[in-house]
Short mmCIF file of C-alpha atoms in Angstrom, two decimals:
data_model
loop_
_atom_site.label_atom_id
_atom_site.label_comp_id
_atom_site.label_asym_id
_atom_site.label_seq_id
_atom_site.Cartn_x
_atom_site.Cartn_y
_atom_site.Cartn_z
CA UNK C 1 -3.99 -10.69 -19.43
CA UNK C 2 -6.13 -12.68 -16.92
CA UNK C 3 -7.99 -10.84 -13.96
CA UNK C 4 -7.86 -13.88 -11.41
CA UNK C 5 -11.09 -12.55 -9.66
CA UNK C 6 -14.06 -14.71 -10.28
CA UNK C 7 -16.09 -12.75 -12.74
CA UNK C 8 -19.50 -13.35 -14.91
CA UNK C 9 -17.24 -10.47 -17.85
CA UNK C 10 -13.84 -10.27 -18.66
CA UNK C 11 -13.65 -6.37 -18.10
CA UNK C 12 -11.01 -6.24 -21.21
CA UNK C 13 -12.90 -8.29 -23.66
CA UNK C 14 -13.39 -5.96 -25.41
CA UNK C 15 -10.25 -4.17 -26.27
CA UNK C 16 -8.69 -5.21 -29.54
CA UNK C 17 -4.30 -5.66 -29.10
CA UNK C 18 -4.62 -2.29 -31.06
CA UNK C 19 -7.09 -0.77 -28.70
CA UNK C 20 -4.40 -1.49 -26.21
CA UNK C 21 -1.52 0.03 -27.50
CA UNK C 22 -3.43 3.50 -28.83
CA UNK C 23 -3.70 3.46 -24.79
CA UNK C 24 -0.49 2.70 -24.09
CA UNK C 25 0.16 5.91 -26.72
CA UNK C 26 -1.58 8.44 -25.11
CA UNK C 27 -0.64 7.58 -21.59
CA UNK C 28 2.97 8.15 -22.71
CA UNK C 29 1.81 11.61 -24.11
CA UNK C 30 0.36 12.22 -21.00
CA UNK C 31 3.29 11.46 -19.22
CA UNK C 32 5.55 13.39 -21.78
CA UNK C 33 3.54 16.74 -21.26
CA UNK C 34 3.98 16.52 -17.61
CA UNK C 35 8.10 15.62 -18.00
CA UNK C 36 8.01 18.81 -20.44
CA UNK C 37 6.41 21.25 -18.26
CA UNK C 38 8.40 20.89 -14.82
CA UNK C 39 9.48 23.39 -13.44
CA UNK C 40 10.07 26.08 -10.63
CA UNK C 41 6.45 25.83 -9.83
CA UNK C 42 6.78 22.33 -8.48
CA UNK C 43 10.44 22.83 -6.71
CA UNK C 44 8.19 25.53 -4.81
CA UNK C 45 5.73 22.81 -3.89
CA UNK C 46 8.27 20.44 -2.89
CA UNK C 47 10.16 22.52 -0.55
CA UNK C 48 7.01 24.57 0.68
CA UNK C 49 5.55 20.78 1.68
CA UNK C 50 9.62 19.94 3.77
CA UNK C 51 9.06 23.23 5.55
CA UNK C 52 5.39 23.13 6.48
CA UNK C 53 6.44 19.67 7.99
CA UNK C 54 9.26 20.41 9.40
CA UNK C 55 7.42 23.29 11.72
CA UNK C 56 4.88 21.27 12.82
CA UNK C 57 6.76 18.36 13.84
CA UNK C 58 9.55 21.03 15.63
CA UNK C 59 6.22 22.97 17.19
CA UNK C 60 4.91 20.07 18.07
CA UNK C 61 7.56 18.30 19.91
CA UNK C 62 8.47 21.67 21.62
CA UNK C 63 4.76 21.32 23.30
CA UNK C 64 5.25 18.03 24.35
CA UNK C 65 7.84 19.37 26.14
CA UNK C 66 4.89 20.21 28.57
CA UNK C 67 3.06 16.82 27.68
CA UNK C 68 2.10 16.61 31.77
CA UNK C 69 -0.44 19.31 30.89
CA UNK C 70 -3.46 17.79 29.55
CA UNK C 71 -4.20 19.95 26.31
CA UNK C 72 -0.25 20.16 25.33
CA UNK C 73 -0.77 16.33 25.14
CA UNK C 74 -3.74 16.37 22.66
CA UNK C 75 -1.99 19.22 20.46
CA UNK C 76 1.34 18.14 20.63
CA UNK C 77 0.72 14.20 19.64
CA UNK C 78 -2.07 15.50 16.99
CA UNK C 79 0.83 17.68 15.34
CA UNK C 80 3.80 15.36 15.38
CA UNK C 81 1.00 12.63 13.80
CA UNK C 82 0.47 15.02 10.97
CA UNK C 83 4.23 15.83 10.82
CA UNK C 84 4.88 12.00 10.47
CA UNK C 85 2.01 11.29 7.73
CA UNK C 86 3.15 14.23 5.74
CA UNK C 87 6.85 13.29 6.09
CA UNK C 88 6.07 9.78 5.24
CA UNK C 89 2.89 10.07 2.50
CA UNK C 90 3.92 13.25 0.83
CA UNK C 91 7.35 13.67 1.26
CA UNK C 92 9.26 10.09 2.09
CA UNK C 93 7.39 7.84 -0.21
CA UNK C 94 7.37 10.55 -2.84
CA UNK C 95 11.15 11.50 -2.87
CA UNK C 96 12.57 7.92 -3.00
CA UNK C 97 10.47 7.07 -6.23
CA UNK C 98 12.67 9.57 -7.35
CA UNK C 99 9.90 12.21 -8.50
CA UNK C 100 12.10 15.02 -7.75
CA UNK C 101 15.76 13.92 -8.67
CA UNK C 102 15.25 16.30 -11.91
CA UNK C 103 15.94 19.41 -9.65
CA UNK C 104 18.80 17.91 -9.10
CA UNK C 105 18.89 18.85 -5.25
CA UNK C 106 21.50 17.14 -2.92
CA UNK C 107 18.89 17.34 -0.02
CA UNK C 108 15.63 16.36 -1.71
CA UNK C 109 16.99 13.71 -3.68
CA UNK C 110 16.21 9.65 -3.54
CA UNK C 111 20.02 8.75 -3.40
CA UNK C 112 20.48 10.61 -0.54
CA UNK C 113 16.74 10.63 1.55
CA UNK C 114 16.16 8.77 4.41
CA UNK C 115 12.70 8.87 6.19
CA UNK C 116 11.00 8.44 9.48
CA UNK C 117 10.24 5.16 8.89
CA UNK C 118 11.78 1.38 10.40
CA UNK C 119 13.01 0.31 6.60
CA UNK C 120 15.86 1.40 5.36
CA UNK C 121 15.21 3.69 2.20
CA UNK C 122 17.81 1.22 0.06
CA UNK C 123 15.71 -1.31 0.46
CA UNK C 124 12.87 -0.32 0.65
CA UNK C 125 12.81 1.01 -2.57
CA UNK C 126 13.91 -2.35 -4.09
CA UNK C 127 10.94 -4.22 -3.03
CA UNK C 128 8.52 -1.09 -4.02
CA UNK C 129 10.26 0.08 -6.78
CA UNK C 130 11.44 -2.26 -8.65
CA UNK C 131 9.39 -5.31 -7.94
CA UNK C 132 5.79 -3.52 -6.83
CA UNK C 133 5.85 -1.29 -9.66
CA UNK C 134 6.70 -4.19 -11.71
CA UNK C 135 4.47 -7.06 -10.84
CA UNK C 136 1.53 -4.61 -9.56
CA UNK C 137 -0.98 -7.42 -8.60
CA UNK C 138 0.34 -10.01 -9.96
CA UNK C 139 -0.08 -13.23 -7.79
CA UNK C 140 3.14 -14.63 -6.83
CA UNK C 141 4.87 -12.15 -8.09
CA UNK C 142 4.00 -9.17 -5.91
CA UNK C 143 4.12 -9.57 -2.39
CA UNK C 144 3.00 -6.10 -1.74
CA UNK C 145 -0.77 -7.89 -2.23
CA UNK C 146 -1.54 -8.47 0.85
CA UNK C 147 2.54 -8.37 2.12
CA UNK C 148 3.14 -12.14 1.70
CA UNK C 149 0.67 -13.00 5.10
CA UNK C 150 -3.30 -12.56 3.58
CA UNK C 151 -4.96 -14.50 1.45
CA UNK C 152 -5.66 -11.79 -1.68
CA UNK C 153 -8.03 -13.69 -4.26
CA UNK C 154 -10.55 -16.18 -4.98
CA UNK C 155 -8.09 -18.76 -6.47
CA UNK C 156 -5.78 -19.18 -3.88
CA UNK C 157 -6.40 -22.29 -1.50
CA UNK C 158 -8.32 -21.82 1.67
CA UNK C 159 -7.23 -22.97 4.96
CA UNK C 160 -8.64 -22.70 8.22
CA UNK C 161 -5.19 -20.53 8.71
CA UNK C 162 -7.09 -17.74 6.97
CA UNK C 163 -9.55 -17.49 9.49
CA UNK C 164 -7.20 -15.06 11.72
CA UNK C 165 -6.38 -12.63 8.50
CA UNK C 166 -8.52 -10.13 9.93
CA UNK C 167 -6.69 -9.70 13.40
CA UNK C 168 -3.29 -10.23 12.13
CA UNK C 169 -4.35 -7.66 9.17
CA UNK C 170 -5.02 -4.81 12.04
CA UNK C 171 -2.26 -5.67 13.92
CA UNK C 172 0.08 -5.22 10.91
CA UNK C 173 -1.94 -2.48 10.43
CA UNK C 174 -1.22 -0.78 13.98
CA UNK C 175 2.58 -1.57 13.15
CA UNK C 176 2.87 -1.32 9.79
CA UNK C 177 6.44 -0.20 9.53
CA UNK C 178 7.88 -2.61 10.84
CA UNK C 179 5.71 -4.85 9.09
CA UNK C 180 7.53 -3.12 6.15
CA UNK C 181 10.90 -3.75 7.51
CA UNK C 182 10.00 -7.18 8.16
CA UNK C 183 8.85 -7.73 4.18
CA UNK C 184 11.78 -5.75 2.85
CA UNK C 185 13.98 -8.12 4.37
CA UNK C 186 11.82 -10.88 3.19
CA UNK C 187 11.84 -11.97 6.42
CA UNK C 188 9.41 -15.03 5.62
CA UNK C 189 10.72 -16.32 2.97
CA UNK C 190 14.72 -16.41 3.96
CA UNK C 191 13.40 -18.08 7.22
CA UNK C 192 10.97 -20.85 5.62
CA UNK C 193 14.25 -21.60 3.70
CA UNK C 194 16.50 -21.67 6.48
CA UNK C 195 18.59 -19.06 4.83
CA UNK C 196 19.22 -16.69 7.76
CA UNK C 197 22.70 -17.60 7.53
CA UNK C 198 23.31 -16.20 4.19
CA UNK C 199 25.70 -13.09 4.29
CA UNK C 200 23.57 -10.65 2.46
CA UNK C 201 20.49 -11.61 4.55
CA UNK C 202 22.66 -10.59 7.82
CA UNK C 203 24.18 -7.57 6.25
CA UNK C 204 20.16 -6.23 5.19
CA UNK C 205 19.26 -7.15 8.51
CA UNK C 206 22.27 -5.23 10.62
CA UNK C 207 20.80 -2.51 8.48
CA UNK C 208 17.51 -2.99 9.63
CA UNK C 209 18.20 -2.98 13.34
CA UNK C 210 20.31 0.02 12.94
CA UNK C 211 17.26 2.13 11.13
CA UNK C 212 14.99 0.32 13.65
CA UNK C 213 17.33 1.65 16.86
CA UNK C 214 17.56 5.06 15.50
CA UNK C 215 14.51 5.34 15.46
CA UNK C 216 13.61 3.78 18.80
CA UNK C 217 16.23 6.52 20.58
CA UNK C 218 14.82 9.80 18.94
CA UNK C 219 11.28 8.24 19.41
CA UNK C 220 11.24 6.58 23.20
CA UNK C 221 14.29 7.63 24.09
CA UNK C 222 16.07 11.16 23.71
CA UNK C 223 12.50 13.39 23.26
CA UNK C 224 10.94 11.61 26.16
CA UNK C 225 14.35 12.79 28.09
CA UNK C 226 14.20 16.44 27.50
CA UNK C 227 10.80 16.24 28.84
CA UNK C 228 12.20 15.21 32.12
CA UNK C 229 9.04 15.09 34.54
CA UNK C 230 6.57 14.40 31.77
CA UNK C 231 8.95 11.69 30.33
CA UNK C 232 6.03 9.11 30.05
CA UNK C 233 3.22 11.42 28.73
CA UNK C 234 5.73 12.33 25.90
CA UNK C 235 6.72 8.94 25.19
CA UNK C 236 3.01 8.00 25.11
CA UNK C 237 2.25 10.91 22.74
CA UNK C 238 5.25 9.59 20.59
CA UNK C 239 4.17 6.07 20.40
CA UNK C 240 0.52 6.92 19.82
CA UNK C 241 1.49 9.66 16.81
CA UNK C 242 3.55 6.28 15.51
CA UNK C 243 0.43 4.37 15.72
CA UNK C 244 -1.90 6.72 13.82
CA UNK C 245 0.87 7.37 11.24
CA UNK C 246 1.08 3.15 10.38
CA UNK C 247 -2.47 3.24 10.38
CA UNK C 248 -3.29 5.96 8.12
CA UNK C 249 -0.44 4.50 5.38
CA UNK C 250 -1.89 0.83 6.13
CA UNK C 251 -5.43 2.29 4.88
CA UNK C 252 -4.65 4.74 1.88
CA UNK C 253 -2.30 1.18 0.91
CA UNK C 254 -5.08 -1.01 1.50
CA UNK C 255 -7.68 1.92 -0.32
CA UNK C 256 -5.17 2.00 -3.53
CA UNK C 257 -4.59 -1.83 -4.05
CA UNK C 258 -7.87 -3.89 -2.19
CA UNK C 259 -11.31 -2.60 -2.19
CA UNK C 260 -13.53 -4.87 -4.30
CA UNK C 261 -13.25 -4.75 -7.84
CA UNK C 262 -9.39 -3.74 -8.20
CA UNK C 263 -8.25 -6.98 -10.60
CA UNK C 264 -5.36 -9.49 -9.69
CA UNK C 265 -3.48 -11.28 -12.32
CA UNK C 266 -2.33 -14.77 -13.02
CA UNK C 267 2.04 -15.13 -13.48
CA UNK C 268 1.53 -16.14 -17.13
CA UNK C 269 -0.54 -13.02 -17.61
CA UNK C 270 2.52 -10.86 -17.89
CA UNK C 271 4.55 -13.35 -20.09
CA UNK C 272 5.06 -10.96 -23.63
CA UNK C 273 3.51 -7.84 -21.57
CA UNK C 274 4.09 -4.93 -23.92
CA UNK C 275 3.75 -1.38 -22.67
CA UNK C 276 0.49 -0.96 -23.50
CA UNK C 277 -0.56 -4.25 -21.44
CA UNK C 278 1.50 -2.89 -18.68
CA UNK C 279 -0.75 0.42 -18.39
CA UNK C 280 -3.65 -1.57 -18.83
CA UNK C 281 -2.66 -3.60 -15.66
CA UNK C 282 -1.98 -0.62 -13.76
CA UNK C 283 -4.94 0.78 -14.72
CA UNK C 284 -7.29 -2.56 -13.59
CA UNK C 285 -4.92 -2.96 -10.42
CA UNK C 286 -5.31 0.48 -8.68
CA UNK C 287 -8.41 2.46 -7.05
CA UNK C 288 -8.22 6.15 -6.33
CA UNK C 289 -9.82 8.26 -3.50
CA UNK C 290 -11.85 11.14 -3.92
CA UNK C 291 -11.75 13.88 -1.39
CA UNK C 292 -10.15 17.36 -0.11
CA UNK C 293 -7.07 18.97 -1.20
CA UNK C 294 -5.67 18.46 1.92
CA UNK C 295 -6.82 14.66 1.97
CA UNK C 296 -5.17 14.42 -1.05
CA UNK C 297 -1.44 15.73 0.22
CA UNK C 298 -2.19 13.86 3.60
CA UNK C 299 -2.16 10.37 1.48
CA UNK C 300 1.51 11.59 -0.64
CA UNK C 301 -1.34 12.16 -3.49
CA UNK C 302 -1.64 8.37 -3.56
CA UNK C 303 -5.67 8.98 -3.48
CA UNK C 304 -4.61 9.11 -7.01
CA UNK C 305 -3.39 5.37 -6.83
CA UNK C 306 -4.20 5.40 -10.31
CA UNK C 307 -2.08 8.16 -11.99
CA UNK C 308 0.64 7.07 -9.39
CA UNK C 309 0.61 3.46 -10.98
CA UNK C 310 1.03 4.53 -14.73
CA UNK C 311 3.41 7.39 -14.10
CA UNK C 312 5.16 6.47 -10.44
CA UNK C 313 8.04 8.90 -11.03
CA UNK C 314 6.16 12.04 -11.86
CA UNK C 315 6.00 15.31 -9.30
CA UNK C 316 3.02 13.69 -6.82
CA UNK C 317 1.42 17.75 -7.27
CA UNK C 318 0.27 16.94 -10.74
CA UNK C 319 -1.71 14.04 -10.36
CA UNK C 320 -4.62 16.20 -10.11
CA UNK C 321 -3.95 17.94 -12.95
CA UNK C 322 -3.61 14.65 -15.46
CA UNK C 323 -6.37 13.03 -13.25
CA UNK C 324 -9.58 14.10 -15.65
CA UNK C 325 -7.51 13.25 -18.36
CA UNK C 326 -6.89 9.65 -17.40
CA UNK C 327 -10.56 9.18 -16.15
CA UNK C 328 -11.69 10.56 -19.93
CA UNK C 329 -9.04 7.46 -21.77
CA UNK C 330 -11.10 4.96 -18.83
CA UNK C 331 -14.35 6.54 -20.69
CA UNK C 332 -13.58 6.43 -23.95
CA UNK C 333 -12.76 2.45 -23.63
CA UNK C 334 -15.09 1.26 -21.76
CA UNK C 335 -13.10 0.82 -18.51
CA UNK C 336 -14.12 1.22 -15.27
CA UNK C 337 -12.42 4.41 -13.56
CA UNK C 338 -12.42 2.83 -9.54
CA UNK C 339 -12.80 5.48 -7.05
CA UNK C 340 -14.98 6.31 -4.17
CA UNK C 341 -14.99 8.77 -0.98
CA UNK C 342 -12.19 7.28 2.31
CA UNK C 343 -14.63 5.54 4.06
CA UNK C 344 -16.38 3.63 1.36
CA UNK C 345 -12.99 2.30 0.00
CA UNK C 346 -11.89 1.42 3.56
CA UNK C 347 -14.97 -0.35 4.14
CA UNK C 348 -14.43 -2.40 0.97
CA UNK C 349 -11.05 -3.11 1.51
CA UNK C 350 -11.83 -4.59 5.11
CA UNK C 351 -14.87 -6.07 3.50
CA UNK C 352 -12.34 -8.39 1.11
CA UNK C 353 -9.71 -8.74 4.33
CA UNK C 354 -13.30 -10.48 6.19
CA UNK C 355 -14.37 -12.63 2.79
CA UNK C 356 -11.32 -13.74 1.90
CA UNK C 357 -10.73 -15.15 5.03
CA UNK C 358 -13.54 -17.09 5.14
CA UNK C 359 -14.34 -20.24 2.38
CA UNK C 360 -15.29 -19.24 -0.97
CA UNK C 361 -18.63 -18.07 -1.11
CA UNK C 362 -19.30 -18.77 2.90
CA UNK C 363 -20.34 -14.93 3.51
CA UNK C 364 -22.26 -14.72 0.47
CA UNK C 365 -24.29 -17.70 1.42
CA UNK C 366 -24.62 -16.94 5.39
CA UNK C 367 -27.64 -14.65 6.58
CA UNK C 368 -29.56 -14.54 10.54
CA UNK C 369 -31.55 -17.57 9.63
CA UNK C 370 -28.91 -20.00 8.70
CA UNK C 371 -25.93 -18.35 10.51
CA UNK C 372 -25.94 -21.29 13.33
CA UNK C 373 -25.49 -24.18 10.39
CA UNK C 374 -23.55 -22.02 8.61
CA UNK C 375 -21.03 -22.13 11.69
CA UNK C 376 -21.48 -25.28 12.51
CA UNK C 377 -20.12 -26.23 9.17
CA UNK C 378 -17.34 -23.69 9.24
CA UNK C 379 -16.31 -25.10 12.41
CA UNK C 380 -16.10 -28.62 10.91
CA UNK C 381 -13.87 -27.59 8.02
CA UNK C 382 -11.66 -26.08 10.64
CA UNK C 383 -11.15 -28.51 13.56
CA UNK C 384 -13.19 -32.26 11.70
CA UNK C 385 -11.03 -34.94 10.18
CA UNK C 386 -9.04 -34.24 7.79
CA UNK C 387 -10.76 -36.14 5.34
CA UNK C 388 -14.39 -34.17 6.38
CA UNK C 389 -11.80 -30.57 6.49
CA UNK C 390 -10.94 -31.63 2.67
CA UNK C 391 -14.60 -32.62 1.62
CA UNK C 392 -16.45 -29.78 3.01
CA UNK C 393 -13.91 -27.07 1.61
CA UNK C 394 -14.23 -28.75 -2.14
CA UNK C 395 -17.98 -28.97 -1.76
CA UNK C 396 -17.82 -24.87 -0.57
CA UNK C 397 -15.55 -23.98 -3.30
CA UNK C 398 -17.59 -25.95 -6.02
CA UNK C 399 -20.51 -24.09 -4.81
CA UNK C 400 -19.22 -20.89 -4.93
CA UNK C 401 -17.60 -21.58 -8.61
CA UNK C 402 -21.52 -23.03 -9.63
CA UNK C 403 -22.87 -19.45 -7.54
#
């Protein structure tokens, strides 16, 4: 395997093909302990976590009933934000990767779930499922990196195009499930190839709209209604509990799959992948967040990116259990175990979003004193001749490779 990102050490160099697959081995132990062991324990959890939410988004809506007062605002549009994070992090997300289809539950199962979210849970667990979990980082290969619109690694071509990743990357962020919807569909793609005509395009999309109008009546529509007077206040408190919900998924995603140092890999990387290989990518491709229990259940567990990357279909409660035990296999070869406190991973995640966006090696090379020729040249590359545009970006990126 090839990590794409420009570094001085190839952080696997050192693993023999044997050292790889004794990895692979114990990670499938690992995994096989936890399969063994489930039980009534986590059904408890399950349904303990689908009743907590469910009273705090029914309290909560029941107070913005009152939203015209003030302090029922505040309460009520905190409550129903936590009831959407939990029902989407914890419980959604969790549920349709089909981590708790062994209790064989009608209700809490991922054939039959469908969350408070704009995709569709069909196909939404296509394009995470199947190809995410697949392809994790893999340029080309998964779009989840950076959703098909950023510009994710070193080795992909600049253009002055790049230079708006940051705003467009917030306002995805702001409305990140349709953003969602929007990449499920592969919205981009069928319409750069003029295939919006195609019959299974139009059928995915009809079932887009349909999630997407549901949602929009019980959302700005019916709640708002049984407030009567305080119809706006409660519509405000539903759009801005919708707002903090995409946000807080946009960062734990961003935490798990961005921050500096998680690896990307080239297409041909994967050709042959054994298991083993396939762990090790996980591994290299995820970051973790360390924090609070209730941090923890507030990102679905996935401030264990890592564990949720090698085992995607176990109980989300046990992640913390296996957790020391992965970190002790990162250890014991040498690997480095990426994890860091909310903020810090945020920060490094918007930190890539900003350098990425800019040439190769611009940031690096831009401080207070040379800031004003630094622009100067940036704004060349962006708006000169196409011939200068074409010289100065070679000359940046030859720079940055020599750096």
């Amino acid at each position: 395997m090839t990590a794409l990102q420009k570094k001085d050490v190839n952080p696997i160099e050192h693993l023999t093909p044997e050292d790889v697959e004794l990895i692979g081995k114990e990670l499938d132990e690992i995994r096989q302990g936890v399969m063994d062991s489930r039980g009534e324990a986590d059904a408890r959890y399950i349904r303990k976590v689908i009743d907590v939410h469910r009273k705090i988004e029914l309290g909560s809506r029941a107070v913005l009933l009152a939203s015209g007062f003030p302090p029922a605002w505040i309460a009520g549009t905190i409550g129903l934000s936590i009831a959407k994070i939990l029902e989407n992090m914890e419980i959604g997300h969790n549920i349709l990767h089909g981590q708790w289809d062994w209790m064989r539950d009608p209700k809490i199962h991922s054939t039959t779930w469908e969350w408070d979210m704009a995709s569709p849970a069909e196909q939404w667990k296509h394009s995470h499922n199947e190809l995410h979990h697949t392809y994790t980082n893999v340029i080309g290969k998964d779009n989840d990196l950076g959703y098909g619109i950023m510009r994710v690694d070193e080795d992909q071509p600049w253009t002055p195009m790049y230079l708006g990743q940051p705003l467009w990357s917030f306002i995805n962020a702001c409305f990140f499930e349709y953003g969602i919807a929007a990449y499920d569909l592969e919205l981009g793609a069928v319409i750069a190839k003029k295939q919006t005509g195609d019959p299974e395009f139009r059928r995915r999309a009809k079932q887009v709209l349909v999630k997407i109008g549901r949602q929009v009546r019980k959302d700005y529509v019916i709640h708002p209604l049984l407030s009567g007077p305080n119809f706006l206040a409660t519509l405000a408190a539903n759009f801005t509990a919708n707002i903090v919900r995409n946000l807080w998924s946009n960062s734990v995603i961003l935490c798990g799959h961005f921050p500096e140092g998680v690896e990307t890999f080239e297409k041909k990387s994967i050709d042959g992948e054994t298991r083993g290989e396939w762990y090790l990518r996980q591994m290299l491709g995820s970051a973790n967040i360390s924090g609070s229990k209730a941090m923890h259940i507030l990102t679905g567990n996935l401030s264990h990116q890592i564990e949720h990357h090698l085992f995607p279909d176990l109980p989300s409660n046990r992640y913390a259990e296996i957790a020391p035990k992965i970190r002790d296999l990162f250890d014991r070869y040498g690997l480095n175990y990426h994890t860091a406190p909310l903020p810090k991973q945020v920060g490094s995640a918007w930190h890539k979003i900003i350098r990425l966006s800019l040439p190769n090696g611009w940031l690096a090379n831009t401080n207070a004193r040379n800031l004003p020729s630094q622009l100067a040249k940036l704004w060349k590359m962006t708006t000169g001749e196409p011939k200068v545009r074409r010289r100065l970006i070679r000359e940046q990126a030859a720079m940055a490779a020599a750096a």
